[in-house]
CSV table of C-alpha atoms and ligand atoms in Angstrom, one decimal:
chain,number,residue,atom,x,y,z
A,16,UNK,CA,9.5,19.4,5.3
A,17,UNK,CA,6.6,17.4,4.0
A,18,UNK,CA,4.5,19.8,2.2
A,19,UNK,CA,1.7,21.5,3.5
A,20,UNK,CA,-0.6,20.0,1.5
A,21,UNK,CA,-0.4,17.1,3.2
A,22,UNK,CA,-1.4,17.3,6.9
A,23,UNK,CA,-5.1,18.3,6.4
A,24,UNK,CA,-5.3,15.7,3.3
A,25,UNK,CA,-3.9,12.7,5.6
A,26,UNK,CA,-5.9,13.7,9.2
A,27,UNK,CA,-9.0,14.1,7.0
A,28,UNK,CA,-8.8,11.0,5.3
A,29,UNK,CA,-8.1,9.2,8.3
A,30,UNK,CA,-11.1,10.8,10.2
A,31,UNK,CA,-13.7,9.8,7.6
A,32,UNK,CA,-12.0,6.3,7.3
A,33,UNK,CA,-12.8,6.0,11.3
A,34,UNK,CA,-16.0,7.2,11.0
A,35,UNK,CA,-17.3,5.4,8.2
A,36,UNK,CA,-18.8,2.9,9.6
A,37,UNK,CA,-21.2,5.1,11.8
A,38,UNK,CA,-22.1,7.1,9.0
A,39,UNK,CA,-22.9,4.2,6.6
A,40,UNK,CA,-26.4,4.8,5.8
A,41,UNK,CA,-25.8,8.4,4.7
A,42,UNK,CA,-22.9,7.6,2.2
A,43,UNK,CA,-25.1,6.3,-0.5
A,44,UNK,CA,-27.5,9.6,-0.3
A,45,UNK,CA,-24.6,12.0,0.4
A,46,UNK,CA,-22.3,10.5,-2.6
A,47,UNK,CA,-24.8,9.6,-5.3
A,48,UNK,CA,-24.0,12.4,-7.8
A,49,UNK,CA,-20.5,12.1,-7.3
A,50,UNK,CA,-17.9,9.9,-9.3
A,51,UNK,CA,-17.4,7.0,-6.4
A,52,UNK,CA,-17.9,4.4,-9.2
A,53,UNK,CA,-14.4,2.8,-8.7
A,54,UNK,CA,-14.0,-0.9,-9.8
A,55,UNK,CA,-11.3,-2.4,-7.7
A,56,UNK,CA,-10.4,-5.6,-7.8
A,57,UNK,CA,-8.3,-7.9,-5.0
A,58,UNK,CA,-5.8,-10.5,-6.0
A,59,UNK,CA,-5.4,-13.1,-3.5
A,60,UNK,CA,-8.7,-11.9,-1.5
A,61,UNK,CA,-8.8,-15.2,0.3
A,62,UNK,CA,-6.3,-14.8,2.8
A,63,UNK,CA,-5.2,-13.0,5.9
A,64,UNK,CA,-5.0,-9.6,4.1
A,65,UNK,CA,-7.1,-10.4,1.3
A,66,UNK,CA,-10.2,-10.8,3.3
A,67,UNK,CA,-11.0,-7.8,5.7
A,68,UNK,CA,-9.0,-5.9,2.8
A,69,UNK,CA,-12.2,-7.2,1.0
A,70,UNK,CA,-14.2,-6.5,3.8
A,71,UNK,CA,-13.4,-2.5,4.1
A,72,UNK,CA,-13.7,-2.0,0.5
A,73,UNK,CA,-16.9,-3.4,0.3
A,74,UNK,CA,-17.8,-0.9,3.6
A,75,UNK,CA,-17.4,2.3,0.9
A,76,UNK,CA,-19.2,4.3,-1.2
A,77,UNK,CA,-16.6,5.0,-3.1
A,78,UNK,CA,-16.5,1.4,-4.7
A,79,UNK,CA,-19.2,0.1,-7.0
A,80,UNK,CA,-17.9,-3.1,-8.1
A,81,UNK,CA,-15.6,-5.0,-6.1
A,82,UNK,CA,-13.8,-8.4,-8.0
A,83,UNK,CA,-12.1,-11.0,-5.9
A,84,UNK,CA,-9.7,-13.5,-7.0
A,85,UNK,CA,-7.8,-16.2,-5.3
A,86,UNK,CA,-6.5,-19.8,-5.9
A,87,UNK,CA,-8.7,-21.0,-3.6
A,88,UNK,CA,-12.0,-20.2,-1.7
A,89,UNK,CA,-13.4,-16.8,-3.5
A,90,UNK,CA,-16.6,-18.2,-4.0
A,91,UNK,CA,-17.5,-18.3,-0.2
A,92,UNK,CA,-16.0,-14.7,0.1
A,93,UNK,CA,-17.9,-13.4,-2.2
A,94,UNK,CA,-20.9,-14.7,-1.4
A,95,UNK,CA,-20.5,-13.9,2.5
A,96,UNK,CA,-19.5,-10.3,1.5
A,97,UNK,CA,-22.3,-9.6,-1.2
A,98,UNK,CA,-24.6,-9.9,1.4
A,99,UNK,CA,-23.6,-6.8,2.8
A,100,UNK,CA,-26.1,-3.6,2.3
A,101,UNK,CA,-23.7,-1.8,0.9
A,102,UNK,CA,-23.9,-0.9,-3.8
A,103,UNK,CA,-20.9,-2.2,-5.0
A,104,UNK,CA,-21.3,-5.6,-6.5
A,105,UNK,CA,-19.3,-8.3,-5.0
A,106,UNK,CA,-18.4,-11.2,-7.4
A,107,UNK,CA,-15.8,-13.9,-6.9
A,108,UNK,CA,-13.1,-15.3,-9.8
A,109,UNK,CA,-11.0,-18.5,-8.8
A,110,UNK,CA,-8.3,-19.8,-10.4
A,111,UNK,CA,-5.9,-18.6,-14.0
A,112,UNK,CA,-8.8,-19.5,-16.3
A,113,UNK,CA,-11.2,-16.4,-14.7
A,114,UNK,CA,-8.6,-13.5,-14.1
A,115,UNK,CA,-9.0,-11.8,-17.0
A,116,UNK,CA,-12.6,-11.0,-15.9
A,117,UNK,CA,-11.8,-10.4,-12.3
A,118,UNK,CA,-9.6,-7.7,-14.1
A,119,UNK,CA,-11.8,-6.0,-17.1
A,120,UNK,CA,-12.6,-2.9,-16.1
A,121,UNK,CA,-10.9,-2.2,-13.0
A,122,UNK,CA,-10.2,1.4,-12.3
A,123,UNK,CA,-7.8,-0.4,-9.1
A,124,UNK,CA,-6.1,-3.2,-8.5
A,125,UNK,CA,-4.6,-4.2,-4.8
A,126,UNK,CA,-2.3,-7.2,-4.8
A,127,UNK,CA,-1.8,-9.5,-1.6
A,128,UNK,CA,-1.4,-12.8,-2.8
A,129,UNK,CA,1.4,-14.6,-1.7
A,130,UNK,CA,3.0,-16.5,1.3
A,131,UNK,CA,3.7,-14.3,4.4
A,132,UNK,CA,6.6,-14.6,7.0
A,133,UNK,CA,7.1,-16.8,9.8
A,134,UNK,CA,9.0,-16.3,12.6
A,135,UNK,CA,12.8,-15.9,11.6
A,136,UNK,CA,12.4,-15.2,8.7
A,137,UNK,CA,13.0,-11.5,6.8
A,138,UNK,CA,10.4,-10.7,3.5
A,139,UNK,CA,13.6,-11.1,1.2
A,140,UNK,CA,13.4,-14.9,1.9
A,141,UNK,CA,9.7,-15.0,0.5
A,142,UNK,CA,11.4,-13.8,-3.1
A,143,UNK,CA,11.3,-17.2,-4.6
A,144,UNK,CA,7.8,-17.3,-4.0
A,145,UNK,CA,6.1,-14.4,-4.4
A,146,UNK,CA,7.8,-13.3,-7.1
A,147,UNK,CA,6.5,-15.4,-9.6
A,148,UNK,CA,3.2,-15.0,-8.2
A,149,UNK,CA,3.5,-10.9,-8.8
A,150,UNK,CA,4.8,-11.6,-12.0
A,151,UNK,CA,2.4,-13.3,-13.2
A,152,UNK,CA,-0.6,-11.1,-11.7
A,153,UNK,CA,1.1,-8.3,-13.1
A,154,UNK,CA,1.5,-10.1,-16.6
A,155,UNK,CA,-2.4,-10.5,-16.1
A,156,UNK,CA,-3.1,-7.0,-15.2
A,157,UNK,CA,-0.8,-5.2,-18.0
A,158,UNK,CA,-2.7,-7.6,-20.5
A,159,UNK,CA,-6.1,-7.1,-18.9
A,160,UNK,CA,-6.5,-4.1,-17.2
A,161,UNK,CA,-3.3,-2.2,-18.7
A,162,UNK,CA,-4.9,1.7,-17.4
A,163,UNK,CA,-5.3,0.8,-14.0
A,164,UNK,CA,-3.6,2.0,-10.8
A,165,UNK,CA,-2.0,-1.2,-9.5
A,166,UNK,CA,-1.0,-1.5,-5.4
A,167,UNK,CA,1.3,-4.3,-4.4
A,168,UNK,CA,0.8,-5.6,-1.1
A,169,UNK,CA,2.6,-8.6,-1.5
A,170,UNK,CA,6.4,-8.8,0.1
A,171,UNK,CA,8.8,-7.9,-0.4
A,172,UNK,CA,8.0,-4.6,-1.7
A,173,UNK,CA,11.5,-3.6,-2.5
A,174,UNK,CA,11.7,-6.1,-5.2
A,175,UNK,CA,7.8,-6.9,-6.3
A,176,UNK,CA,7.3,-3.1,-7.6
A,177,UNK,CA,10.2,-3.0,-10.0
A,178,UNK,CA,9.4,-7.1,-11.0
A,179,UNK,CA,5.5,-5.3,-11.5
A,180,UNK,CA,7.6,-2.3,-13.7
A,181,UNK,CA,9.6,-4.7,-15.9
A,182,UNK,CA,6.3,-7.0,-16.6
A,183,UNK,CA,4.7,-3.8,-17.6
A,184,UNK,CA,7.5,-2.9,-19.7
A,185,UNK,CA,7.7,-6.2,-21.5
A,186,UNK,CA,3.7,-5.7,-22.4
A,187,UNK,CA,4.2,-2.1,-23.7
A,188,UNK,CA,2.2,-0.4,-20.8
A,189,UNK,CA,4.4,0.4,-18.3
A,190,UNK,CA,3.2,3.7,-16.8
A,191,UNK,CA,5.4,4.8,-14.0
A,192,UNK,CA,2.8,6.9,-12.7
A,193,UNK,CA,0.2,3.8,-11.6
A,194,UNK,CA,2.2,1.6,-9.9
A,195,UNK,CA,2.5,1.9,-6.1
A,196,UNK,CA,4.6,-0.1,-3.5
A,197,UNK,CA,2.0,-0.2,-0.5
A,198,UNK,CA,4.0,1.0,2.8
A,199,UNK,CA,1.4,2.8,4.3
A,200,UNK,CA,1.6,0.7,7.0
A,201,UNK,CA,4.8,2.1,8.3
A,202,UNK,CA,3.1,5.3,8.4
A,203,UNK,CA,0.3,3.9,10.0
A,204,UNK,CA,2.2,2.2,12.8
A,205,UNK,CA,4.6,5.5,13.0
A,206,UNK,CA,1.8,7.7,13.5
A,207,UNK,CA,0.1,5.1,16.2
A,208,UNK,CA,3.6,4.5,18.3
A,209,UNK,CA,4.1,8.4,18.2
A,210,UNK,CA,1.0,9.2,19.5
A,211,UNK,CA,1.2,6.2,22.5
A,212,UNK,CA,4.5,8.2,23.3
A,213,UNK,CA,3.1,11.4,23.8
A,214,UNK,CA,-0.4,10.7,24.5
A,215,UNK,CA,-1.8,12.6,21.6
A,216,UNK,CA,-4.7,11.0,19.2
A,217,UNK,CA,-3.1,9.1,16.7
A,218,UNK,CA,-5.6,10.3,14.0
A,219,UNK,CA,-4.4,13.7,14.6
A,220,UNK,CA,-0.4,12.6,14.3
A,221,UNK,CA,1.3,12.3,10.5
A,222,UNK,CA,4.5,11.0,10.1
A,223,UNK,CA,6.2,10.6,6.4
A,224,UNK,CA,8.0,7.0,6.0
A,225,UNK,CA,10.6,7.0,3.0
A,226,UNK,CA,12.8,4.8,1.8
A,227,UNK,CA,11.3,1.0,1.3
A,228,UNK,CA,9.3,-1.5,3.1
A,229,UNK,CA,12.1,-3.6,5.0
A,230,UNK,CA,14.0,-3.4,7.8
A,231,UNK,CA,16.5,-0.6,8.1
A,232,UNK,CA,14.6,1.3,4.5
A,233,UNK,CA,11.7,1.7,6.4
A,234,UNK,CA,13.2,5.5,7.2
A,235,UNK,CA,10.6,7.4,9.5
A,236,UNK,CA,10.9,10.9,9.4
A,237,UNK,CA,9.9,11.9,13.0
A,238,UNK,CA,11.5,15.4,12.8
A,239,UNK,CA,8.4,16.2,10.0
A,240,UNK,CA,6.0,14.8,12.3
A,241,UNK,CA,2.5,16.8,12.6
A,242,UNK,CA,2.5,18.2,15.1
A,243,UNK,CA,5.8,18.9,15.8
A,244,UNK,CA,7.2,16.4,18.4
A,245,UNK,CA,10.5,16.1,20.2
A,246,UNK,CA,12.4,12.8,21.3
A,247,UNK,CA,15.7,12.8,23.6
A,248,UNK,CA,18.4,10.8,21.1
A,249,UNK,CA,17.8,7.5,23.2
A,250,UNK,CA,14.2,7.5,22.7
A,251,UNK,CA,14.3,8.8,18.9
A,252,UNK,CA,16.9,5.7,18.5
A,253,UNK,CA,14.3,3.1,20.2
A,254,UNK,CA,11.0,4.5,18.3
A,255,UNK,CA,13.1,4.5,15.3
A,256,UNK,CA,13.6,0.9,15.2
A,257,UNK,CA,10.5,-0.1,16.8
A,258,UNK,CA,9.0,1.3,13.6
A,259,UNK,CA,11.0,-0.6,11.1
A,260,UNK,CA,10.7,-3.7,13.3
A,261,UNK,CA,7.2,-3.7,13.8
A,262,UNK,CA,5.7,-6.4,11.4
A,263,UNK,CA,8.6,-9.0,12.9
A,264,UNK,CA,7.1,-8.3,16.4
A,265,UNK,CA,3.3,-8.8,14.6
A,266,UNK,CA,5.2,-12.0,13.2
A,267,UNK,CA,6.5,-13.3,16.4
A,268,UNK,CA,3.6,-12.8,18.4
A,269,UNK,CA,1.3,-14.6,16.1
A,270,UNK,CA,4.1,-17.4,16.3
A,271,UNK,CA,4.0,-19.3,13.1
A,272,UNK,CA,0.3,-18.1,11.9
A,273,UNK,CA,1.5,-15.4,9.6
A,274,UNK,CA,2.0,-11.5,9.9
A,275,UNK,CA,0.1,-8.7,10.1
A,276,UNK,CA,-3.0,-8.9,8.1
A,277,UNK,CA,-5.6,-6.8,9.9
A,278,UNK,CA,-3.7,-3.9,10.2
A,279,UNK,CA,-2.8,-4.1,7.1
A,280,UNK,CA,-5.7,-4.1,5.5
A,281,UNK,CA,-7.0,-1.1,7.6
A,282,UNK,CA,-3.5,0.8,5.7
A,283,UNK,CA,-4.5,-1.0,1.9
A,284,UNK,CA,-7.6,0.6,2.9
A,285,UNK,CA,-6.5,4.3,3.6
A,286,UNK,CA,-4.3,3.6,0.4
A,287,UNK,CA,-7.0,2.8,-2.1
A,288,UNK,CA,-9.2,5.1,-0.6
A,289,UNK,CA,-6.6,7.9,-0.6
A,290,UNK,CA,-5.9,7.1,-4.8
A,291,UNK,CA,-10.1,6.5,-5.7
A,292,UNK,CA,-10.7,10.0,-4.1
A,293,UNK,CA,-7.3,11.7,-6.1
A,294,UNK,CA,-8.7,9.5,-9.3
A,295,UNK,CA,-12.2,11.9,-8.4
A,296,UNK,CA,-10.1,14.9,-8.7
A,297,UNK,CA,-10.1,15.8,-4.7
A,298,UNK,CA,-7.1,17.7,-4.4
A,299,UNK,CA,-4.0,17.5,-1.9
A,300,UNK,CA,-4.3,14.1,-1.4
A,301,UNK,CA,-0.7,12.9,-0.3
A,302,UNK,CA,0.4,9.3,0.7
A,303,UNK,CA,3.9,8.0,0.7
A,304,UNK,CA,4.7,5.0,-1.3
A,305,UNK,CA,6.8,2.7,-3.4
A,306,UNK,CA,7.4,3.8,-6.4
A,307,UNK,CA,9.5,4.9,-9.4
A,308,UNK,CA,11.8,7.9,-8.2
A,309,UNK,CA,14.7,10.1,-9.3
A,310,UNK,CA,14.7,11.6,-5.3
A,311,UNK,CA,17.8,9.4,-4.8
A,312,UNK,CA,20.3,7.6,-6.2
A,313,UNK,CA,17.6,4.4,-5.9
A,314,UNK,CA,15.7,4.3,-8.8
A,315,UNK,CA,12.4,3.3,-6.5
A,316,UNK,CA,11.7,5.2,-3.3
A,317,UNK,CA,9.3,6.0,-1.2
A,318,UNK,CA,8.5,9.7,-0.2
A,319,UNK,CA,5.2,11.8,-0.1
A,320,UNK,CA,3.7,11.7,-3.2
A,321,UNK,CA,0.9,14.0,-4.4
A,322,UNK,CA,-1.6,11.7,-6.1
A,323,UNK,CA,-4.3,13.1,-8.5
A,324,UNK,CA,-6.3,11.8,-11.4
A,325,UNK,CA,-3.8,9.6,-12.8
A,326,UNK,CA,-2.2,8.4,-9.9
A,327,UNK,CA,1.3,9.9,-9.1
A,328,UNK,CA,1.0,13.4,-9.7
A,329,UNK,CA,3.8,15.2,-7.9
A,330,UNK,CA,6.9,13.7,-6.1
A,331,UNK,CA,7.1,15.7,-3.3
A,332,UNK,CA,10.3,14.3,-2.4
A,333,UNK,CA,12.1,13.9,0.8
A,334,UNK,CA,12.5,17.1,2.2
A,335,UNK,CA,14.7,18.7,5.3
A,336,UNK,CA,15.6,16.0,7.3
A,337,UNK,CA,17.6,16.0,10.5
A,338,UNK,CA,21.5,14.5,10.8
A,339,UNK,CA,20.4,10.9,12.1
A,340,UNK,CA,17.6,11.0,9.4
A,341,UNK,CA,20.2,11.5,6.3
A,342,UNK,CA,22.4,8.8,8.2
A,343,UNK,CA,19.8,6.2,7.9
A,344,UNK,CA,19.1,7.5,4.4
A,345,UNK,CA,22.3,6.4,3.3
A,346,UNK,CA,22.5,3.7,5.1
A,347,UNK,CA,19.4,2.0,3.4
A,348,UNK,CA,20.5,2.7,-0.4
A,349,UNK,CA,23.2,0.1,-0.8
A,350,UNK,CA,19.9,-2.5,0.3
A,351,UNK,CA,17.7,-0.7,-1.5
A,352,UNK,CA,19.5,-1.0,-4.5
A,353,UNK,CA,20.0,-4.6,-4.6
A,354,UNK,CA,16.7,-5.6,-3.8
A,355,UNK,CA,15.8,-3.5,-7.0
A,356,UNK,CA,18.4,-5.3,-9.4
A,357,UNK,CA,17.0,-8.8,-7.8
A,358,UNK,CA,13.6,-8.0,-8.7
A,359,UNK,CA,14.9,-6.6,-12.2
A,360,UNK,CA,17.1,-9.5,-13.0
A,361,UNK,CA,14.0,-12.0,-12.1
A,362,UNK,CA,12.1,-10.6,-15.0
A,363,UNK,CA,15.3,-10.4,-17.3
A,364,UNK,CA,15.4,-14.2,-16.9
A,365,UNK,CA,11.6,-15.4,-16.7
A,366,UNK,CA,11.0,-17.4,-19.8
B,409,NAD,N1,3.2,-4.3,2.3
B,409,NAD,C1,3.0,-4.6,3.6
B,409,NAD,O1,3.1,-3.7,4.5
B,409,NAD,C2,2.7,-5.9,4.0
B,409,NAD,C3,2.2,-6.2,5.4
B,409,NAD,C4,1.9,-7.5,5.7
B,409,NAD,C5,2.0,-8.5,4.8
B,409,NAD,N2,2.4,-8.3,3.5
B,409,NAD,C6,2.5,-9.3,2.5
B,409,NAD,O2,1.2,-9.6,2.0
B,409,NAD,C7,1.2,-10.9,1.5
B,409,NAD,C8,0.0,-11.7,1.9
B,409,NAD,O3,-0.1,-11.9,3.3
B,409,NAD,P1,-1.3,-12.7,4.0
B,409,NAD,O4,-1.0,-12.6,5.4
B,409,NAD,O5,-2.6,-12.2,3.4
B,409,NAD,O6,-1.0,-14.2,3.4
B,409,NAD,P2,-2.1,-15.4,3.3
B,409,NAD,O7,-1.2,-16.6,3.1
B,409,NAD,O8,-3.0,-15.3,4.5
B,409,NAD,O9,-2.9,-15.0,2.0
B,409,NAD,C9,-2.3,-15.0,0.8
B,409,NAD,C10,-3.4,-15.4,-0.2
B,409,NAD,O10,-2.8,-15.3,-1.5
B,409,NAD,C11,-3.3,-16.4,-2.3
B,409,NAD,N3,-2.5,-16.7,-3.4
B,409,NAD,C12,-1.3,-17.5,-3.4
B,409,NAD,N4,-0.9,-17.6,-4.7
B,409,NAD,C13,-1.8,-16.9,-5.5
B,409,NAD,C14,-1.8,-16.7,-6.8
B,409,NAD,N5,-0.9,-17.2,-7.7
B,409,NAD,N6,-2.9,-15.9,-7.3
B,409,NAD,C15,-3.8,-15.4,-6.5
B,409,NAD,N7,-3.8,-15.6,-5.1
B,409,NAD,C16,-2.8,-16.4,-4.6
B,409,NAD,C17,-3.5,-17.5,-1.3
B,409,NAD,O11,-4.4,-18.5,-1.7
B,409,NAD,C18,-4.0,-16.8,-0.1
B,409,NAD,O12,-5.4,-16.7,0.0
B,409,NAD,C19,2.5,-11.6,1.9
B,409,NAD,O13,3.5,-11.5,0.9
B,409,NAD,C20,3.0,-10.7,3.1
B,409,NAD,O14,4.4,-10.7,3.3
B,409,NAD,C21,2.7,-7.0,3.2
């Protein structure tokens, strides 16, 4: 079972994400004492994600200072954004030659950058692209910013966290601890289909999502839903792959003009929000993610993780899971595994 630590942690931090915007001018009052100084910077803050990604961050208190680079176009994002009346400072970096001050500093640092899918296409087939991109981020930020919690957006996941691991590694400063494969939106888009099932409020509905961020790893574990919800095999089969297929139907329905973006940066959000308030010692804060594991045979995985001051606190591991659950478990290692050794290999053989 997930722990119980959990369930008030997420369905609190989702209420006060969803009211945030309501309750804006109090923040500033309500959290001055407090430590909500985080400096979190976006890489690739131009684009689909990049930019309401932006947007959100720049909507909390918990941020002060808020650094956007991009290859193109951060100037007029950062300018648009800094005019909103919110404290952090907004300031944009464009192009290699300003990174390394986009990244001094930075408490967080969320990656997006790179090409998303188009129709057809599966987030292994963006590799030879947005690998090197990663890379080369993450060569920035282990030079840079070498102490900060760093949050991969950028697909696919299953192979960009352990090319982010090894570029940390070759630098000296790989802390398994602060890197973080972003999936939340899995759990995001769990929790909402469960909840348009059985007409509950999806705020109030928490389902863990292990494994990875493709396909048949994305590994919903509707048996530890909160609250407790039952599903007749047919329908548990159905949501199941609903869940794991849900960015390709965001990808066919936007028919060649990318995949999900604003969703996506509504989970980055809860993410970074979720790790800023561990980071200010609030305790039983729990979101699943990517990341460095010895839960399975895989040696990444996502499952609950208890974050705290410096990032990954507690591996809260996978849990009881029901019979089709451990089926799909072993199903996705084989995948898992070689998505792993392709993003390994890549870094083995960079120059
Ligand atoms: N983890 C998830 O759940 C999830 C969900 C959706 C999308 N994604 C992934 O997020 C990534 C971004 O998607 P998007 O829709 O925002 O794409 P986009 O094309 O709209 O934006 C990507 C941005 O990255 C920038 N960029 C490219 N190369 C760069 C570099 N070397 N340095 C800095 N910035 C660079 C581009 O200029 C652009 O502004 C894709 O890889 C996509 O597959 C992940």
């Amino acid at each position: 079972m997930l722990s119980a630590l959990a369930r008030p942690a997420g369905a609190a931090l989702r209420r006060s994400f969803s009211t945030s915007a309501q309750e804006m001018p109090v923040f500033p009052l309500k959290y001055h004492n407090q430590k909500n100084n985080a400096k979190v910077a976006v890489l690739g803050a131009s684009g689909g994600i990049g930019q309401p990604l932006s947007l959100l961050l720049k909507n909390s208190p918990l941020v002060s200072r808020l650094t956007l680079y991009d290859i193109a176009h951060t100037p007029g994002v950062a300018a648009d954004l800094s005019h909103i009346e919110t404290r952090a400072k907004v300031k944009g970096y464009l192009g290699p030659d300003q990174l390394p001050d986009c990244l001094k500093g930075c408490d967080v640092v969320v990656i997006p950058a790179g090409v998303p899918r188009k129709p057809g296409m599966t987030r292994d087939d963006l590799f030879n692209t947005n690998a090197t991109i990663v890379a080369t981020l993450a060569a920035a930020c282990a030079q840079h910013c070498p102490e900060a919690m760093i949050c991969i957006i950028s697909n696919p996941v299953n192979s960009t966290i352990p090319i982010t691991a090894e570029v940390f590694k070759k630098h000296g400063v790989y802390d398994p601890n602060k890197i973080f494969g972003v999936t939340t939106l899995d759990i995001v888009r769990a929790n909402t289909f469960v909840a348009e099932l059985k007409g509950l409020d999806p705020a109030r509905v928490s389902v863990p999502v292990i494994g990875g961020h493709a396909g048949k790893t994305i590994i919903p574990l509707i048996s530890q839903c909160t609250p407790k919800v039952d599903f007749p095999q047919d329908q548990l089969t159905a949501l199941t792959g609903r869940i794991q297929e849900a960015g390709t139907e965001v990808v066919k329905a936007k028919a060649g003009a990318g995949s999900a973006t604003l969703s996506m940066a509504y989970a980055g959000a809860r993410f970074v929000f979720s790790l800023v308030d561990a980071m200010n010692g609030k305790e039983g804060v729990v979101e699943c993610s990517f990341v460095k594991s010895q839960e399975t045979e895989c040696t990444y995985f996502s499952t609950p993780l208890l974050l705290g001051k410096k990032g990954l606190e507690k591996n809260l591991g996978i849990g009881k899971v029901s019979s089709f659950e451990e089926k799909m478990i072993a199903e996705a290692i084989p995948e898992l595994k070689a998505s792993i050794k392709k993003g390994e290999d890549f870094v083995k053989n960079m120059k």
